[in-house]
Coordinates of C-alpha atoms and ligand atoms in Angstrom, one line a residue:
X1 CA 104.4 89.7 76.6
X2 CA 102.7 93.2 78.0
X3 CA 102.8 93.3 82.0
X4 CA 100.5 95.9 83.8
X5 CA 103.5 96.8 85.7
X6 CA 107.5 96.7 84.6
X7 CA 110.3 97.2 86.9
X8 CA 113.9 97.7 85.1
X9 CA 117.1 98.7 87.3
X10 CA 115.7 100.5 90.1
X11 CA 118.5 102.0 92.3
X12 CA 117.0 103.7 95.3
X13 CA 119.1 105.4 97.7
X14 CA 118.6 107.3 101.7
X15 CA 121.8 110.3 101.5
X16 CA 124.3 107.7 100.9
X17 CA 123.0 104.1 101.7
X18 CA 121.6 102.6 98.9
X19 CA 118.6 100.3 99.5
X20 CA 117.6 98.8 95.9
X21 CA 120.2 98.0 93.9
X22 CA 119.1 97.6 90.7
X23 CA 115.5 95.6 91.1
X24 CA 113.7 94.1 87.9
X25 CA 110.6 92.9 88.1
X26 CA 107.2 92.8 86.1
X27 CA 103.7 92.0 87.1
X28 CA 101.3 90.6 84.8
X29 CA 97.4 91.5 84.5
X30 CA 95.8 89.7 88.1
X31 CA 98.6 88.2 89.1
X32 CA 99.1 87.9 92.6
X33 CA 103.0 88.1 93.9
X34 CA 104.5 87.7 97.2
X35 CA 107.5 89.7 98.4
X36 CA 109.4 87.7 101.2
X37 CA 112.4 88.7 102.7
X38 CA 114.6 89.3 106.0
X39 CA 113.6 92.9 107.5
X40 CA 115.9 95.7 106.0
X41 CA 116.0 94.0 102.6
X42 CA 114.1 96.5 100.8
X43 CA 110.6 95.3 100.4
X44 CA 108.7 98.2 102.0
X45 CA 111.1 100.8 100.0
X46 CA 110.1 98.5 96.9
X47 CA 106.8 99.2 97.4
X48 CA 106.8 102.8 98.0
X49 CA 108.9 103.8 94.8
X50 CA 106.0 102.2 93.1
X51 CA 103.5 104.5 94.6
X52 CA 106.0 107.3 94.8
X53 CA 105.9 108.2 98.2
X54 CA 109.9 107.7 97.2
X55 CA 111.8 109.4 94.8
X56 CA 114.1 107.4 93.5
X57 CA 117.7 107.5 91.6
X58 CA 117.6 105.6 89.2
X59 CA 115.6 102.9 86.4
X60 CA 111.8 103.3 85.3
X61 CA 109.0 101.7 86.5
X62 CA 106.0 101.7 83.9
X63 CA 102.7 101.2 84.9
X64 CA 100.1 100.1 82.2
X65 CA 102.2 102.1 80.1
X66 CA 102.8 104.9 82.2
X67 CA 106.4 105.8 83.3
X68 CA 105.0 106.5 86.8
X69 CA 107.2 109.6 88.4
X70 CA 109.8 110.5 86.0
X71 CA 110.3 111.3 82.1
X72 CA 113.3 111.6 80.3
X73 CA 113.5 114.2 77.7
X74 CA 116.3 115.1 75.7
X75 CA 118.4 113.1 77.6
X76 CA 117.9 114.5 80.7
X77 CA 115.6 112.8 83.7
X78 CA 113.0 114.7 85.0
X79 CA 110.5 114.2 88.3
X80 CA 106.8 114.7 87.1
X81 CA 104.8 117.5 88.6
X82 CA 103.3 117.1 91.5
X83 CA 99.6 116.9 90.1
X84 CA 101.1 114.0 87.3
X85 CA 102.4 112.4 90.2
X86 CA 99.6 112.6 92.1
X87 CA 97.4 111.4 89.5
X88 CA 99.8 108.3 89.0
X89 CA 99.6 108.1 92.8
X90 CA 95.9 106.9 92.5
X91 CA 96.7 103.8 89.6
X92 CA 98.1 101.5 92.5
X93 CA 96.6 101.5 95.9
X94 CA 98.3 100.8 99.3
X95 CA 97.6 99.1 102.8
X96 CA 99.8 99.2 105.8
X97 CA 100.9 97.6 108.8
X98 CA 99.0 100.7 110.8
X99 CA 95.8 101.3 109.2
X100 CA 96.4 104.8 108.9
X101 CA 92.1 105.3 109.3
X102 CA 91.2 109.1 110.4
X103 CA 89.7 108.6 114.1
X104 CA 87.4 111.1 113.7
X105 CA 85.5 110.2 110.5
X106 CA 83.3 106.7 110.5
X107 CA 84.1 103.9 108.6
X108 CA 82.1 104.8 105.8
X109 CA 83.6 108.4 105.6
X110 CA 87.1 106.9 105.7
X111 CA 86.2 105.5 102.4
X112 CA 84.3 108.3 101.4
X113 CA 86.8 110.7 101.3
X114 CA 89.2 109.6 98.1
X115 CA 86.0 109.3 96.2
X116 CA 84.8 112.8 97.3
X117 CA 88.0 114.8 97.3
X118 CA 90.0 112.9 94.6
X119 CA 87.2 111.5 92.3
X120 CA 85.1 114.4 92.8
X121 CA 82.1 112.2 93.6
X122 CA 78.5 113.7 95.0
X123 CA 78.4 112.7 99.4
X124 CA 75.5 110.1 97.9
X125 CA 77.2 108.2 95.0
X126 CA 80.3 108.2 97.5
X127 CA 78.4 106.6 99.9
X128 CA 76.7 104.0 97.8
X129 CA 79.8 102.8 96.9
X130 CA 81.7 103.1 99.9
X131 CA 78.9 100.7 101.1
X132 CA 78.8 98.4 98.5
X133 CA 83.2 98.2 99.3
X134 CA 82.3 97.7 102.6
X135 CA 79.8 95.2 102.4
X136 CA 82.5 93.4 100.2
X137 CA 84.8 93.2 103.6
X138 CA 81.7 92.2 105.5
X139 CA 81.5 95.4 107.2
X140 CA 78.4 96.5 106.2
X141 CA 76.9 96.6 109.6
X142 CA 79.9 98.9 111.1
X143 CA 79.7 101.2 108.6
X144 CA 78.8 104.5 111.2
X145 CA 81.2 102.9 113.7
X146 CA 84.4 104.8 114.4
X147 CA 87.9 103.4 113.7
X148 CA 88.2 103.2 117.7
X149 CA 85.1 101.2 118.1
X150 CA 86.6 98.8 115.5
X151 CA 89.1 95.9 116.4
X152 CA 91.8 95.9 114.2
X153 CA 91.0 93.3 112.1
X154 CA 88.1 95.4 111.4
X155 CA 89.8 98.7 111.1
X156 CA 92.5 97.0 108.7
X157 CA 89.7 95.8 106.1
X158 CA 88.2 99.6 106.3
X159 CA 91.8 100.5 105.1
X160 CA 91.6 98.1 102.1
X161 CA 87.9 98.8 101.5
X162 CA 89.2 102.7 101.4
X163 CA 91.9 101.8 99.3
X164 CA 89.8 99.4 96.3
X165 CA 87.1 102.0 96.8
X166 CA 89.7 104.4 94.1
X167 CA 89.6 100.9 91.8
X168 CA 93.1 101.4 91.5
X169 CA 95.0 99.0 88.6
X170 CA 97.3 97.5 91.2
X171 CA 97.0 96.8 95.0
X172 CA 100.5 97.0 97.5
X173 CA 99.9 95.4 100.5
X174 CA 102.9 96.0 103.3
X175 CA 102.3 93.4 105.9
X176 CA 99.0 94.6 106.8
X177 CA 98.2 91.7 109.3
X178 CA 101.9 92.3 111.2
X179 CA 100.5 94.8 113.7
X180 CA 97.0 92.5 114.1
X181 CA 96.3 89.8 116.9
X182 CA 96.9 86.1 115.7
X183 CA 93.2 85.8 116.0
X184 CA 92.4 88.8 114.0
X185 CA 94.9 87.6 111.0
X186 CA 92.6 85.3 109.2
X187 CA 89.7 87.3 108.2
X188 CA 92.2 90.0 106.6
X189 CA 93.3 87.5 104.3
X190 CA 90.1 86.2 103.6
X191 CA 89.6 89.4 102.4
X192 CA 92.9 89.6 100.2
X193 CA 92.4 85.8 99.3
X194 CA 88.9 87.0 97.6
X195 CA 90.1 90.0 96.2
X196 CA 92.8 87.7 94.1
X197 CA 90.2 85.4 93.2
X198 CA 88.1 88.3 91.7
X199 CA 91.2 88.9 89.4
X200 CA 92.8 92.3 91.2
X201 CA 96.6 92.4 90.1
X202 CA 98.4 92.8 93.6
X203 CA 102.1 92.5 95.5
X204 CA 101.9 91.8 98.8
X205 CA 104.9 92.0 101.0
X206 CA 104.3 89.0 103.8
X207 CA 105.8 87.1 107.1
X208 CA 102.7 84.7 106.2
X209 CA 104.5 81.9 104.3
X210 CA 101.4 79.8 104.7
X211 CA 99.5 82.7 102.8
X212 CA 102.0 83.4 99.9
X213 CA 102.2 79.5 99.3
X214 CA 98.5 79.6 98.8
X215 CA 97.6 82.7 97.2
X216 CA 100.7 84.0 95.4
X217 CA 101.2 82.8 91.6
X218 CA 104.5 83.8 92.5
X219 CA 106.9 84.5 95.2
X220 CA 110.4 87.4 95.0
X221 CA 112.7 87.0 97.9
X222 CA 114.4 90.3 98.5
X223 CA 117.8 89.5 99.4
X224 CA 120.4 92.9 100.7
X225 CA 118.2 95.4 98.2
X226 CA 117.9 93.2 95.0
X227 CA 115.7 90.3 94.2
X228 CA 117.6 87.2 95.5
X229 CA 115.3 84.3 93.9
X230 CA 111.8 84.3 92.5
X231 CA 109.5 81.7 91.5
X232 CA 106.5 79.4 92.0
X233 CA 106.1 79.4 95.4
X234 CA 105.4 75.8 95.5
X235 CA 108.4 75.1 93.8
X236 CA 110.6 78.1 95.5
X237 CA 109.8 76.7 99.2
X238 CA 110.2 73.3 98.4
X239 CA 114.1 73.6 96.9
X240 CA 115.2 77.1 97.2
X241 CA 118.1 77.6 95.1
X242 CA 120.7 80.4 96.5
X243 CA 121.7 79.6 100.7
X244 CA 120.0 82.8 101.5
X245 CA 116.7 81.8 100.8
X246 CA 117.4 78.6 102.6
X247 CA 118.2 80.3 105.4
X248 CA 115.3 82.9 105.6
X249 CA 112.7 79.9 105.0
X250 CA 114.1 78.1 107.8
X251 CA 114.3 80.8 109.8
X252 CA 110.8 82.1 108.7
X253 CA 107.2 79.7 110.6
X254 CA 105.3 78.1 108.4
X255 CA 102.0 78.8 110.3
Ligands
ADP1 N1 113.4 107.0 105.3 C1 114.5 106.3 105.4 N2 115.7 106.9 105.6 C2 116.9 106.2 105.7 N3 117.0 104.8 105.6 C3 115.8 104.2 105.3 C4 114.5 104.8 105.3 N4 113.6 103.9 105.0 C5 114.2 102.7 105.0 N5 115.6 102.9 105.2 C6 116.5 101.8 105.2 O1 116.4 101.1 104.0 C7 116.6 99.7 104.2 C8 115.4 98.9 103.7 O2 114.3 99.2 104.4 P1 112.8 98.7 104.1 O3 112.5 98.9 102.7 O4 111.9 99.3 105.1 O5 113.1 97.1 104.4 P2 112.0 96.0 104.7 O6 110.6 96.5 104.4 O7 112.4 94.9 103.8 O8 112.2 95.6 106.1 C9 116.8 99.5 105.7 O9 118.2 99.4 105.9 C10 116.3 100.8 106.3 O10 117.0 101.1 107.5
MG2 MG1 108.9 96.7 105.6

């Protein structure tokens, strides 16, 4: 079975802490997987080793075929160079809790600017498609608006317009409605919730169980830095089978 992206034994560690303990994991063509889990477990760091913002110790993660940051020659493992890795950087693209959005460009330029810097695009095709991305958030009216005339419902679907604007193979999401008010929560995964239905592989790490039941094909609880249980979510939520889980679901609102 090929998978657009494989995880095998990644060990991440901070000086002498170690965060992922040997993960495994792999992500099929559009699927759509949740990452639940207490806070410290390692789902953030999970993420980031995949878009190699981390370096990490140990294991491979291949991405359509790619081993994304590191090759091992003659035995030895090697980091990439920085323009491989920075290359590789673009095949997966990333929303956060904070929107990251530069205050001082508009919402159209925020999305602009990957396409002109990194894809070398003219200002006009940039902004024909950094319109048609925005359009596809329902932003199209806001597009000269700056992030700080935005709410943050707003601002957050700028970020993931910016980010499917580099049609990147895989989407991360880190809990990109965490730092929203509850009112602003739904129309961000209405966005995420289309963007699955048009087929776009993604992980999303959530404290939405509500939205993992419906949207993920399948849920990985990160339990202490490995993957604790994983599943159908319907199935997962209903009779979670390690303690921990049990725990964290009870623990965790379903609304
Ligand atoms: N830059 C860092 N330096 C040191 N420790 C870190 C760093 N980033 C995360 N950690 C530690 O790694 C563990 C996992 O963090 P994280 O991946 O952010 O968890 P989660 O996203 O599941 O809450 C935590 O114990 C956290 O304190
Ligand atoms: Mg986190």
């Amino acid at each position: 079975m090929s998978s657009l992206l494989e995880i095998q034994g990644l060990h991440k560690r901070f000086g002498t802490t170690e965060v992922l303990k040997g993960v495994d994991c792999a992500v099929r063509q559009s699927e759509v997987v949740a990452i639940i889990g207490s806070s410290g477990s390692g789902k953030t760091t999970l993420l980031r080793c995949i878009n190699m913002l981390e370096d990490f110790q140990a294991g491979r993660i291949v991405l359509d075929g790619e081993e994304i940051g590191y090759e091992t020659r003659d035995g030895v493992r090697r980091r990439k160079s920085e323009k491989e890795i920075a290359r590789q950087r673009a095949l997966t693209g990333m929303a956060f809790q904070q929107f990251n959005l530069f205050p001082h460009l508009t919402a159209a330029e925020n999305v602009m600017l990957g396409l002109v810097k990194l894809k070398r695009m003219s200002r006009d095709e940039a902004r024909t498609l950094a319109m048609r991305w925005l359009d596809r958030v329902g932003l199209a009216e806001r597009a000269d608006h700056f992030p700080g005339q935005l709410s943050g419902g707003q601002q957050q679907r700028v970020a993931i317009a910016r980010a499917i604007a580099m049609q990147p193979k895989l989407m991360l999401f880190d809990e990109v409605t965490s730092a929203l008010d509850p009112e602003l929560v739904g129309e961000v995964l209405q966005v995420i919730k289309g963007l699955a239905a048009d087929g776009m592989t993604m992980m999303l790490v959530t404290h939405e169980m509500r939205f993992a039941h419906e949207v993920a094909g399948r849920v990985i609880f990160m339990n202490g830095g490995v993957i604790g249980e994983e599943g159908n979510p319907k199935k997962m939520f209903l009779a979670p089978q390690t303690e921990r889980l049990a725990e964290f679901l009870k623990s965790s609102s379903f609304n």
